Amino acid sequence: MFDVIIIGGGPAGYLAAERLGQEKKKVLLIEQQHMGGTCLNIGCIPTKTLLNSAKQYVHAKEAHKFGINIKDASFDWKAVQNWKNEVVSKLRSGVEGQMKRFGVEAVNGTAVIVLPPSGERPAKVKSASPNGEESVHEGKAVLVCAGSTPVIPPIPGVKGNPLVVDSSALLSIEAVPKNLAIIGGGVIGIEFAGLYSSLGSKVTIIEMMDEIIPFMDKELSPILRKAMKGVDFKLGCKVEKTEGSSVHFIAKDGKQEILSSDLILMAAGRRPVIDTWGAGASGISIHRGAVDVDDYMRTNIPGIWAAGDVTGKSLLAHCAYRMGEVAAEDIIAVLDDKAKINSHNRMRYDAIPWAVYGITEAAGVGITEQEADAKGKKILKASLPSKMSGRFIAENTFISHGAVKVIADAKNRRILGIHAVGSYSPEFIWGGAALIEHEFRVEDVKQLIFPHPTVSELISDAVWEI
């Protein structure tokens, strides 16, 4: 019998397995495809690898602006793909190595909960290997980390259209398209737009909302759009249908338009996977298409926890990591019958950073000005252009775009939000998360020393502006 059976080997699942293994728990991890899940294999890692290659190409073409002459810069798409595959393979092997290091038994196959745990018996989970062999495993606890899958809206002409692809397929196309239409201006759409436009594609984003990246501060969204040269944005538009490689949509002014392209990316977001692992038979509560959990990642069924995208709380890999850690610690406390559970080690969602890794990057944490207005909260704010940073100017052309915005509570002067567009934003936004998590006030941040020259200094400068 296992102490814990984990369904899904993505960020939540494999990190929880590591933490449980560290505490000498007997763990079984069942992964349907490749260890590492969507993030490592067809999400975060391959997209960032391709984006880095694209950035190298852009830097080579623009190097003359910095006094470096590189003649006839070009890219080899096949070599770019080979590098992406090598990176993914290395990291996947690393995760597999960690499973062995901590004594986690990892198997490849589908998993279904066939008998939920109770006070009298352990849980039973059935697994089926790729060759069809079935096994039944018993566990004292089950952690569901089934992940998410792309959303395919019921748009006429999409289903069965070989020229409409999701993000997974677009990662491995044989050639860079001359014209690419992207339905959806969220993170996935923006990152792929940055990638392919920098490699020469004419990219058009068709977005239903009036602005890209719905959770981004509306003062900074236009800055990111302006920085994305070579991308045409059709905002406030409703897609009616696709015909082959053409997209029919109603523009913001009410006129019907047709966009012709070579390929169409459907980037309408992702949804939790809840229909393959026995959610119904186990009696787990499903709310709005996701597993309902508390702050300790417990479901309504004692002995079953859930973490990551399947909870629908936040479909971000780093949030899944944290969920996996919280679930692992709570499982250990329950299995070891500890009288006290560390109440501080629970999920808190008010300081989860997000990041967009386009050719121009963006990141944020905490509330936006628009969210503050909607809550009737009085705020103090300051925005500074990135050109006020010495490092930003030294490493970017003078026409590059970027900004940092800080939001504080007008009453108690606590930092409520930090938002950024421009180089290194995803690398320093964790600092903003720490400031919010630990309730720093304006006066507290003013006493911190930021390294110089860094773009992160703009946070300090904006706080002083407040």
GROMACS .gro file of C-alpha atoms in nm:
model
  466
    1MET     CA    1   0.000   0.000   0.000
    2PHE     CA    2   0.112   0.352  -0.082
    3ASP     CA    3   0.091   0.646   0.155
    4VAL     CA    4  -0.005   0.877  -0.133
    5ILE     CA    5  -0.118   0.819  -0.492
    6ILE     CA    6  -0.073   1.123  -0.717
    7ILE     CA    7  -0.270   1.152  -1.040
    8GLY     CA    8  -0.076   1.372  -1.283
    9GLY     CA    9   0.294   1.450  -1.317
   10GLY     CA   10   0.281   1.821  -1.396
   11PRO     CA   11   0.424   2.096  -1.171
   12ALA     CA   12   0.177   2.036  -0.885
   13GLY     CA   13   0.210   1.659  -0.901
   14TYR     CA   14   0.583   1.613  -0.935
   15LEU     CA   15   0.673   1.882  -0.680
   16ALA     CA   16   0.429   1.733  -0.428
   17ALA     CA   17   0.587   1.395  -0.496
   18GLU     CA   18   0.932   1.540  -0.423
   19ARG     CA   19   0.818   1.696  -0.095
   20LEU     CA   20   0.641   1.378   0.015
   21GLY     CA   21   0.940   1.166  -0.084
   22GLN     CA   22   1.168   1.391   0.118
   23GLU     CA   23   0.957   1.302   0.421
   24LYS     CA   24   0.998   0.930   0.348
   25LYS     CA   25   0.641   0.875   0.237
   26LYS     CA   26   0.573   0.592  -0.006
   27VAL     CA   27   0.445   0.766  -0.319
   28LEU     CA   28   0.302   0.646  -0.650
   29LEU     CA   29   0.280   0.904  -0.930
   30ILE     CA   30   0.075   0.817  -1.239
   31GLU     CA   31   0.131   1.037  -1.546
   32GLN     CA   32  -0.065   0.983  -1.867
   33GLN     CA   33   0.193   1.122  -2.108
   34HIS     CA   34   0.533   1.275  -2.025
   35MET     CA   35   0.670   1.362  -1.683
   36GLY     CA   36   0.654   1.737  -1.633
   37GLY     CA   37   0.304   1.777  -1.771
   38THR     CA   38   0.186   2.050  -2.005
   39CYS     CA   39   0.423   2.314  -1.867
   40LEU     CA   40   0.746   2.129  -1.935
   41ASN     CA   41   0.649   1.947  -2.253
   42ILE     CA   42   0.405   2.161  -2.450
   43GLY     CA   43   0.373   2.483  -2.252
   44CYS     CA   44   0.599   2.707  -2.046
   45ILE     CA   45   0.938   2.557  -2.131
   46PRO     CA   46   0.914   2.498  -2.509
   47THR     CA   47   0.751   2.837  -2.569
   48LYS     CA   48   1.021   3.018  -2.371
   49THR     CA   49   1.291   2.823  -2.552
   50LEU     CA   50   1.151   2.924  -2.892
   51LEU     CA   51   1.107   3.283  -2.772
   52ASN     CA   52   1.471   3.295  -2.663
   53SER     CA   53   1.581   3.185  -3.011
   54ALA     CA   54   1.359   3.454  -3.161
   55LYS     CA   55   1.509   3.714  -2.928
   56GLN     CA   56   1.860   3.613  -3.034
   57TYR     CA   57   1.756   3.669  -3.394
   58VAL     CA   58   1.603   4.009  -3.315
   59HIS     CA   59   1.915   4.112  -3.120
   60ALA     CA   60   2.137   4.006  -3.411
   61LYS     CA   61   1.935   4.217  -3.655
   62GLU     CA   62   1.939   4.519  -3.423
   63ALA     CA   63   2.298   4.480  -3.302
   64HIS     CA   64   2.421   4.763  -3.529
   65LYS     CA   65   2.231   5.008  -3.309
   66PHE     CA   66   2.469   4.915  -3.029
   67GLY     CA   67   2.783   4.931  -3.240
   68ILE     CA   68   2.797   4.562  -3.330
   69ASN     CA   69   2.775   4.465  -3.697
   70ILE     CA   70   2.627   4.126  -3.785
   71LYS     CA   71   2.572   4.082  -4.156
   72ASP     CA   72   2.292   3.877  -4.304
   73ALA     CA   73   2.144   3.749  -3.977
   74SER     CA   74   1.915   3.454  -4.039
   75PHE     CA   75   1.754   3.166  -3.852
   76ASP     CA   76   1.731   2.792  -3.911
   77TRP     CA   77   1.385   2.683  -3.799
   78LYS     CA   78   1.478   2.316  -3.791
   79ALA     CA   79   1.776   2.390  -3.566
   80VAL     CA   80   1.554   2.609  -3.345
   81GLN     CA   81   1.313   2.317  -3.309
   82ASN     CA   82   1.598   2.078  -3.231
   83TRP     CA   83   1.720   2.308  -2.953
   84LYS     CA   84   1.369   2.327  -2.808
   85ASN     CA   85   1.341   1.948  -2.809
   86GLU     CA   86   1.682   1.913  -2.645
   87VAL     CA   87   1.589   2.154  -2.365
   88VAL     CA   88   1.259   1.975  -2.300
   89SER     CA   89   1.429   1.636  -2.300
   90LYS     CA   90   1.697   1.747  -2.053
   91LEU     CA   91   1.445   1.897  -1.811
   92ARG     CA   92   1.214   1.597  -1.837
   93SER     CA   93   1.506   1.369  -1.751
   94GLY     CA   94   1.579   1.597  -1.456
   95VAL     CA   95   1.227   1.555  -1.317
   96GLU     CA   96   1.246   1.179  -1.367
   97GLY     CA   97   1.578   1.182  -1.183
   98GLN     CA   98   1.421   1.367  -0.891
   99MET     CA   99   1.150   1.101  -0.867
  100LYS     CA  100   1.415   0.832  -0.835
  101ARG     CA  101   1.616   1.041  -0.592
  102PHE     CA  102   1.324   1.068  -0.349
  103GLY     CA  103   1.200   0.712  -0.393
  104VAL     CA  104   0.884   0.801  -0.585
  105GLU     CA  105   0.744   0.522  -0.801
  106ALA     CA  106   0.645   0.683  -1.130
  107VAL     CA  107   0.439   0.497  -1.389
  108ASN     CA  108   0.309   0.592  -1.730
  109GLY     CA  109  -0.064   0.551  -1.785
  110THR     CA  110  -0.414   0.677  -1.717
  111ALA     CA  111  -0.551   0.682  -1.364
  112VAL     CA  112  -0.907   0.660  -1.232
  113ILE     CA  113  -1.029   0.673  -0.872
  114VAL     CA  114  -1.250   0.364  -0.837
  115LEU     CA  115  -1.296   0.371  -0.462
  116PRO     CA  116  -1.258   0.685  -0.250
  117PRO     CA  117  -1.104   0.648   0.096
  118SER     CA  118  -1.306   0.628   0.416
  119GLY     CA  119  -1.235   0.571   0.780
  120GLU     CA  120  -1.246   0.193   0.729
  121ARG     CA  121  -1.052   0.145   0.404
  122PRO     CA  122  -0.788   0.300   0.178
  123ALA     CA  123  -0.853   0.455  -0.160
  124LYS     CA  124  -0.826   0.246  -0.476
  125VAL     CA  125  -0.693   0.390  -0.798
  126LYS     CA  126  -0.689   0.194  -1.123
  127SER     CA  127  -0.416   0.263  -1.375
  128ALA     CA  128  -0.393   0.151  -1.737
  129SER     CA  129  -0.058   0.148  -1.913
  130PRO     CA  130  -0.020   0.250  -2.279
  131ASN     CA  131  -0.024  -0.119  -2.380
  132GLY     CA  132  -0.356  -0.172  -2.201
  133GLU     CA  133  -0.238  -0.350  -1.887
  134GLU     CA  134  -0.449  -0.254  -1.584
  135SER     CA  135  -0.348  -0.242  -1.220
  136VAL     CA  136  -0.526  -0.143  -0.901
  137HIS     CA  137  -0.332   0.049  -0.636
  138GLU     CA  138  -0.428   0.123  -0.277
  139GLY     CA  139  -0.336   0.444  -0.100
  140LYS     CA  140  -0.405   0.615   0.229
  141ALA     CA  141  -0.437   0.948   0.045
  142VAL     CA  142  -0.494   1.062  -0.313
  143LEU     CA  143  -0.373   1.389  -0.466
  144VAL     CA  144  -0.541   1.483  -0.794
  145CYS     CA  145  -0.323   1.696  -1.024
  146ALA     CA  146  -0.494   1.624  -1.355
  147GLY     CA  147  -0.408   1.962  -1.510
  148SER     CA  148  -0.592   2.148  -1.784
  149THR     CA  149  -0.660   2.131  -2.156
  150PRO     CA  150  -0.706   2.399  -2.428
  151VAL     CA  151  -1.050   2.553  -2.464
  152ILE     CA  152  -1.198   2.512  -2.811
  153PRO     CA  153  -1.501   2.743  -2.837
  154PRO     CA  154  -1.800   2.620  -3.041
  155ILE     CA  155  -1.719   2.848  -3.335
  156PRO     CA  156  -1.858   2.720  -3.665
  157GLY     CA  157  -1.586   2.586  -3.892
  158VAL     CA  158  -1.331   2.525  -3.617
  159LYS     CA  159  -1.392   2.159  -3.535
  160GLY     CA  160  -1.220   1.935  -3.786
  161ASN     CA  161  -1.044   2.224  -3.961
  162PRO     CA  162  -0.678   2.121  -4.009
  163LEU     CA  163  -0.575   2.486  -4.046
  164VAL     CA  164  -0.702   2.572  -3.697
  165VAL     CA  165  -0.444   2.461  -3.438
  166ASP     CA  166  -0.397   2.488  -3.064
  167SER     CA  167  -0.081   2.601  -2.887
  168SER     CA  168   0.062   2.247  -2.870
  169ALA     CA  169   0.048   2.202  -3.246
  170LEU     CA  170   0.190   2.549  -3.313
  171LEU     CA  171   0.502   2.459  -3.116
  172SER     CA  172   0.606   2.200  -3.372
  173ILE     CA  173   0.500   2.329  -3.712
  174GLU     CA  174   0.743   2.253  -3.993
  175ALA     CA  175   0.781   2.612  -4.116
  176VAL     CA  176   0.711   2.965  -3.995
  177PRO     CA  177   0.383   3.081  -4.154
  178LYS     CA  178   0.381   3.395  -4.366
  179ASN     CA  179   0.046   3.497  -4.220
  180LEU     CA  180  -0.082   3.389  -3.879
  181ALA     CA  181  -0.424   3.467  -3.734
  182ILE     CA  182  -0.461   3.433  -3.357
  183ILE     CA  183  -0.802   3.411  -3.193
  184GLY     CA  184  -0.751   3.536  -2.837
  185GLY     CA  185  -0.535   3.809  -2.689
  186GLY     CA  186  -0.448   3.643  -2.360
  187VAL     CA  187  -0.106   3.522  -2.249
  188ILE     CA  188  -0.088   3.234  -2.500
  189GLY     CA  189  -0.189   3.452  -2.793
  190ILE     CA  190   0.048   3.734  -2.700
  191GLU     CA  191   0.349   3.505  -2.655
  192PHE     CA  192   0.298   3.328  -2.988
  193ALA     CA  193   0.235   3.661  -3.159
  194GLY     CA  194   0.569   3.788  -3.028
  195LEU     CA  195   0.746   3.470  -3.136
  196TYR     CA  196   0.625   3.444  -3.493
  197SER     CA  197   0.609   3.816  -3.572
  198SER     CA  198   0.977   3.848  -3.476
  199LEU     CA  199   1.056   3.567  -3.721
  200GLY     CA  200   0.881   3.743  -4.008
  201SER     CA  201   0.518   3.632  -3.987
  202LYS     CA  202   0.246   3.888  -4.040
  203VAL     CA  203   0.042   3.831  -3.724
  204THR     CA  204  -0.311   3.947  -3.648
  205ILE     CA  205  -0.472   3.902  -3.307
  206ILE     CA  206  -0.851   3.898  -3.292
  207GLU     CA  207  -0.969   3.963  -2.936
  208MET     CA  208  -1.327   3.982  -2.808
  209MET     CA  209  -1.241   4.218  -2.521
  210ASP     CA  210  -1.145   4.584  -2.564
  211GLU     CA  211  -0.789   4.518  -2.447
  212ILE     CA  212  -0.533   4.236  -2.440
  213ILE     CA  213  -0.435   4.041  -2.125
  214PRO     CA  214  -0.761   4.085  -1.927
  215PHE     CA  215  -0.593   4.084  -1.584
  216MET     CA  216  -0.331   4.344  -1.681
  217ASP     CA  217  -0.354   4.704  -1.561
  218LYS     CA  218  -0.522   4.900  -1.839
  219GLU     CA  219  -0.263   5.177  -1.820
  220LEU     CA  220   0.011   4.933  -1.921
  221SER     CA  221  -0.171   4.717  -2.177
  222PRO     CA  222  -0.137   4.977  -2.456
  223ILE     CA  223   0.235   5.003  -2.383
  224LEU     CA  224   0.275   4.630  -2.441
  225ARG     CA  225   0.073   4.648  -2.763
  226LYS     CA  226   0.279   4.939  -2.892
  227ALA     CA  227   0.597   4.745  -2.825
  228MET     CA  228   0.477   4.450  -3.035
  229LYS     CA  229   0.586   4.567  -3.377
  230GLY     CA  230   0.454   4.364  -3.665
  231VAL     CA  231   0.137   4.259  -3.482
  232ASP     CA  232  -0.203   4.393  -3.588
  233PHE     CA  233  -0.461   4.401  -3.310
  234LYS     CA  234  -0.833   4.366  -3.379
  235LEU     CA  235  -0.988   4.445  -3.040
  236GLY     CA  236  -1.355   4.429  -2.942
  237CYS     CA  237  -1.425   4.183  -3.223
  238LYS     CA  238  -1.649   3.876  -3.229
  239VAL     CA  239  -1.541   3.577  -3.435
  240GLU     CA  240  -1.836   3.430  -3.628
  241LYS     CA  241  -1.675   3.137  -3.808
  242THR     CA  242  -1.368   3.003  -3.983
  243GLU     CA  243  -1.352   2.879  -4.340
  244GLY     CA  244  -1.026   2.707  -4.420
  245SER     CA  245  -0.758   2.954  -4.317
  246SER     CA  246  -0.993   3.254  -4.313
  247VAL     CA  247  -1.153   3.407  -4.005
  248HIS     CA  248  -1.489   3.582  -4.034
  249PHE     CA  249  -1.554   3.833  -3.755
  250ILE     CA  250  -1.759   4.136  -3.662
  251ALA     CA  251  -1.539   4.439  -3.593
  252LYS     CA  252  -1.590   4.680  -3.308
  253ASP     CA  253  -1.775   4.920  -3.539
  254GLY     CA  254  -2.022   4.647  -3.634
  255LYS     CA  255  -1.882   4.578  -3.980
  256GLN     CA  256  -1.822   4.222  -4.097
  257GLU     CA  257  -1.462   4.146  -4.192
  258ILE     CA  258  -1.269   3.849  -4.328
  259LEU     CA  259  -0.906   3.785  -4.240
  260SER     CA  260  -0.711   3.552  -4.466
  261SER     CA  261  -0.409   3.369  -4.325
  262ASP     CA  262  -0.199   3.056  -4.365
  263LEU     CA  263  -0.276   2.922  -4.020
  264ILE     CA  264  -0.514   3.001  -3.733
  265LEU     CA  265  -0.416   2.966  -3.368
  266MET     CA  266  -0.703   2.907  -3.127
  267ALA     CA  267  -0.581   3.073  -2.807
  268ALA     CA  268  -0.901   3.098  -2.607
  269GLY     CA  269  -0.749   2.978  -2.279
  270ARG     CA  270  -0.754   2.649  -2.089
  271ARG     CA  271  -0.998   2.458  -1.868
  272PRO     CA  272  -0.949   2.203  -1.586
  273VAL     CA  273  -0.954   1.832  -1.675
  274ILE     CA  274  -1.232   1.675  -1.467
  275ASP     CA  275  -1.380   1.408  -1.695
  276THR     CA  276  -1.114   1.136  -1.710
  277TRP     CA  277  -1.004   1.041  -1.359
  278GLY     CA  278  -1.324   0.944  -1.181
  279ALA     CA  279  -1.442   1.271  -1.032
  280GLY     CA  280  -1.806   1.167  -1.047
  281ALA     CA  281  -1.761   0.820  -0.896
  282SER     CA  282  -1.547   0.957  -0.616
  283GLY     CA  283  -1.810   1.211  -0.513
  284ILE     CA  284  -1.570   1.504  -0.532
  285SER     CA  285  -1.743   1.841  -0.541
  286ILE     CA  286  -1.707   2.017  -0.878
  287HIS     CA  287  -1.776   2.390  -0.889
  288ARG     CA  288  -1.782   2.584  -1.217
  289GLY     CA  289  -1.599   2.309  -1.399
  290ALA     CA  290  -1.318   2.272  -1.145
  291VAL     CA  291  -1.243   2.069  -0.832
  292ASP     CA  292  -1.357   2.257  -0.525
  293VAL     CA  293  -1.081   2.280  -0.261
  294ASP     CA  294  -1.012   2.473   0.059
  295ASP     CA  295  -0.696   2.667   0.145
  296TYR     CA  296  -0.517   2.340   0.232
  297MET     CA  297  -0.608   2.186  -0.104
  298ARG     CA  298  -0.855   1.943   0.058
  299THR     CA  299  -1.160   1.834  -0.138
  300ASN     CA  300  -1.495   1.755   0.024
  301ILE     CA  301  -1.390   1.388   0.043
  302PRO     CA  302  -1.158   1.315   0.339
  303GLY     CA  303  -0.838   1.159   0.211
  304ILE     CA  304  -0.851   1.326  -0.132
  305TRP     CA  305  -0.666   1.647  -0.213
  306ALA     CA  306  -0.633   1.837  -0.542
  307ALA     CA  307  -0.375   2.087  -0.667
  308GLY     CA  308  -0.281   2.281  -0.979
  309ASP     CA  309  -0.491   2.369  -1.282
  310VAL     CA  310  -0.757   2.110  -1.199
  311THR     CA  311  -0.875   2.337  -0.915
  312GLY     CA  312  -0.935   2.628  -1.155
  313LYS     CA  313  -0.798   2.869  -0.894
  314SER     CA  314  -0.503   2.991  -1.097
  315LEU     CA  315  -0.381   2.824  -1.415
  316LEU     CA  316  -0.017   2.917  -1.361
  317ALA     CA  317   0.268   2.670  -1.317
  318HIS     CA  318   0.422   2.855  -1.023
  319CYS     CA  319   0.086   2.859  -0.846
  320ALA     CA  320   0.061   2.485  -0.910
  321TYR     CA  321   0.403   2.442  -0.747
  322ARG     CA  322   0.282   2.620  -0.435
  323MET     CA  323  -0.044   2.425  -0.430
  324GLY     CA  324   0.154   2.102  -0.450
  325GLU     CA  325   0.368   2.208  -0.155
  326VAL     CA  326   0.067   2.307   0.056
  327ALA     CA  327  -0.113   1.982  -0.026
  328ALA     CA  328   0.197   1.773   0.054
  329GLU     CA  329   0.241   1.934   0.396
  330ASP     CA  330  -0.125   1.892   0.482
  331ILE     CA  331  -0.122   1.528   0.369
  332ILE     CA  332   0.184   1.462   0.586
  333ALA     CA  333   0.012   1.624   0.885
  334VAL     CA  334  -0.298   1.407   0.838
  335LEU     CA  335  -0.105   1.085   0.779
  336ASP     CA  336   0.117   1.146   1.081
  337ASP     CA  337  -0.188   1.241   1.291
  338LYS     CA  338  -0.034   1.566   1.403
  339ALA     CA  339  -0.250   1.758   1.648
  340LYS     CA  340  -0.152   2.092   1.495
  341ILE     CA  341  -0.132   2.187   1.132
  342ASN     CA  342   0.076   2.486   1.033
  343SER     CA  343  -0.209   2.725   0.959
  344HIS     CA  344   0.030   2.971   0.797
  345ASN     CA  345   0.121   2.719   0.529
  346ARG     CA  346  -0.199   2.749   0.332
  347MET     CA  347  -0.282   2.887  -0.009
  348ARG     CA  348  -0.317   3.263  -0.031
  349TYR     CA  349  -0.413   3.409  -0.366
  350ASP     CA  350  -0.367   3.784  -0.324
  351ALA     CA  351   0.003   3.784  -0.411
  352ILE     CA  352   0.038   3.542  -0.703
  353PRO     CA  353   0.252   3.703  -0.973
  354TRP     CA  354   0.182   3.658  -1.343
  355ALA     CA  355   0.418   3.703  -1.637
  356VAL     CA  356   0.405   3.731  -2.015
  357TYR     CA  357   0.721   3.625  -2.197
  358GLY     CA  358   0.689   3.796  -2.533
  359ILE     CA  359   0.973   3.965  -2.716
  360THR     CA  360   0.869   4.249  -2.486
  361GLU     CA  361   0.797   4.105  -2.143
  362ALA     CA  362   0.537   4.202  -1.886
  363ALA     CA  363   0.451   4.098  -1.531
  364GLY     CA  364   0.235   4.197  -1.239
  365VAL     CA  365   0.115   4.106  -0.892
  366GLY     CA  366  -0.165   4.229  -0.670
  367ILE     CA  367  -0.460   4.442  -0.775
  368THR     CA  368  -0.483   4.675  -1.072
  369GLU     CA  369  -0.611   5.030  -1.059
  370GLN     CA  370  -0.932   4.912  -1.225
  371GLU     CA  371  -0.987   4.643  -0.961
  372ALA     CA  372  -0.931   4.899  -0.687
  373ASP     CA  373  -1.189   5.130  -0.846
  374ALA     CA  374  -1.439   4.844  -0.873
  375LYS     CA  375  -1.398   4.775  -0.500
  376GLY     CA  376  -1.432   5.142  -0.411
  377LYS     CA  377  -1.084   5.142  -0.263
  378LYS     CA  378  -0.897   5.473  -0.251
  379ILE     CA  379  -0.542   5.435  -0.372
  380LEU     CA  380  -0.215   5.614  -0.423
  381LYS     CA  381  -0.035   5.537  -0.747
  382ALA     CA  382   0.270   5.622  -0.951
  383SER     CA  383   0.386   5.514  -1.297
  384LEU     CA  384   0.734   5.563  -1.436
  385PRO     CA  385   0.861   5.493  -1.789
  386SER     CA  386   1.137   5.232  -1.813
  387LYS     CA  387   1.364   5.486  -1.983
  388MET     CA  388   1.426   5.628  -1.635
  389SER     CA  389   1.629   5.314  -1.564
  390GLY     CA  390   1.998   5.333  -1.654
  391ARG     CA  391   2.019   4.962  -1.733
  392PHE     CA  392   1.705   4.971  -1.947
  393ILE     CA  393   1.849   5.254  -2.158
  394ALA     CA  394   2.190   5.086  -2.184
  395GLU     CA  395   2.043   4.759  -2.311
  396ASN     CA  396   1.750   4.879  -2.520
  397THR     CA  397   1.707   5.124  -2.803
  398PHE     CA  398   1.567   5.465  -2.715
  399ILE     CA  399   1.238   5.383  -2.886
  400SER     CA  400   1.181   5.073  -2.669
  401HIS     CA  401   0.870   5.076  -2.455
  402GLY     CA  402   0.825   4.992  -2.090
  403ALA     CA  403   0.692   5.116  -1.758
  404VAL     CA  404   0.650   5.025  -1.391
  405LYS     CA  405   0.341   5.110  -1.187
  406VAL     CA  406   0.296   5.087  -0.810
  407ILE     CA  407  -0.039   5.099  -0.632
  408ALA     CA  408  -0.078   5.158  -0.257
  409ASP     CA  409  -0.371   5.187  -0.017
  410ALA     CA  410  -0.443   5.556   0.045
  411LYS     CA  411  -0.544   5.488   0.406
  412ASN     CA  412  -0.273   5.262   0.547
  413ARG     CA  413  -0.021   5.305   0.262
  414ARG     CA  414   0.024   4.930   0.216
  415ILE     CA  415   0.152   4.817  -0.124
  416LEU     CA  416  -0.141   4.662  -0.313
  417GLY     CA  417  -0.010   4.609  -0.664
  418ILE     CA  418   0.303   4.627  -0.878
  419HIS     CA  419   0.284   4.606  -1.257
  420ALA     CA  420   0.555   4.623  -1.521
  421VAL     CA  421   0.616   4.613  -1.895
  422GLY     CA  422   0.966   4.577  -2.036
  423SER     CA  423   1.289   4.384  -1.999
  424TYR     CA  424   1.334   4.164  -1.690
  425SER     CA  425   0.980   4.222  -1.559
  426PRO     CA  426   0.922   3.850  -1.486
  427GLU     CA  427   1.260   3.827  -1.311
  428PHE     CA  428   1.195   4.097  -1.050
  429ILE     CA  429   0.819   4.069  -1.000
  430TRP     CA  430   0.872   3.813  -0.720
  431GLY     CA  431   0.995   4.107  -0.511
  432GLY     CA  432   0.659   4.274  -0.559
  433ALA     CA  433   0.489   3.954  -0.444
  434ALA     CA  434   0.702   3.956  -0.127
  435LEU     CA  435   0.615   4.320  -0.054
  436ILE     CA  436   0.243   4.248  -0.084
  437GLU     CA  437   0.256   3.914   0.099
  438HIS     CA  438   0.432   4.069   0.398
  439GLU     CA  439   0.220   4.385   0.397
  440PHE     CA  440   0.497   4.637   0.332
  441ARG     CA  441   0.396   5.002   0.346
  442VAL     CA  442   0.532   5.280   0.131
  443GLU     CA  443   0.760   5.383   0.417
  444ASP     CA  444   0.896   5.027   0.449
  445VAL     CA  445   0.987   5.003   0.081
  446LYS     CA  446   1.161   5.341   0.094
  447GLN     CA  447   1.410   5.190   0.338
  448LEU     CA  448   1.507   4.904   0.107
  449ILE     CA  449   1.825   4.921  -0.101
  450PHE     CA  450   1.779   4.812  -0.463
  451PRO     CA  451   2.089   4.711  -0.664
  452HIS     CA  452   2.205   4.965  -0.922
  453PRO     CA  453   2.180   4.966  -1.216
  454THR     CA  454   1.876   4.742  -1.241
  455VAL     CA  455   1.532   4.783  -1.391
  456SER     CA  456   1.389   4.678  -1.053
  457GLU     CA  457   1.496   5.017  -0.917
  458LEU     CA  458   1.188   5.157  -1.089
  459ILE     CA  459   0.981   5.000  -0.809
  460SER     CA  460   1.171   5.208  -0.554
  461ASP     CA  461   1.149   5.520  -0.771
  462ALA     CA  462   0.773   5.478  -0.813
  463VAL     CA  463   0.728   5.432  -0.438
  464TRP     CA  464   0.920   5.756  -0.379
  465GLU     CA  465   0.690   5.924  -0.633
  466ILE     CA  466   0.396   5.815  -0.417
   0.00000   0.00000   0.00000
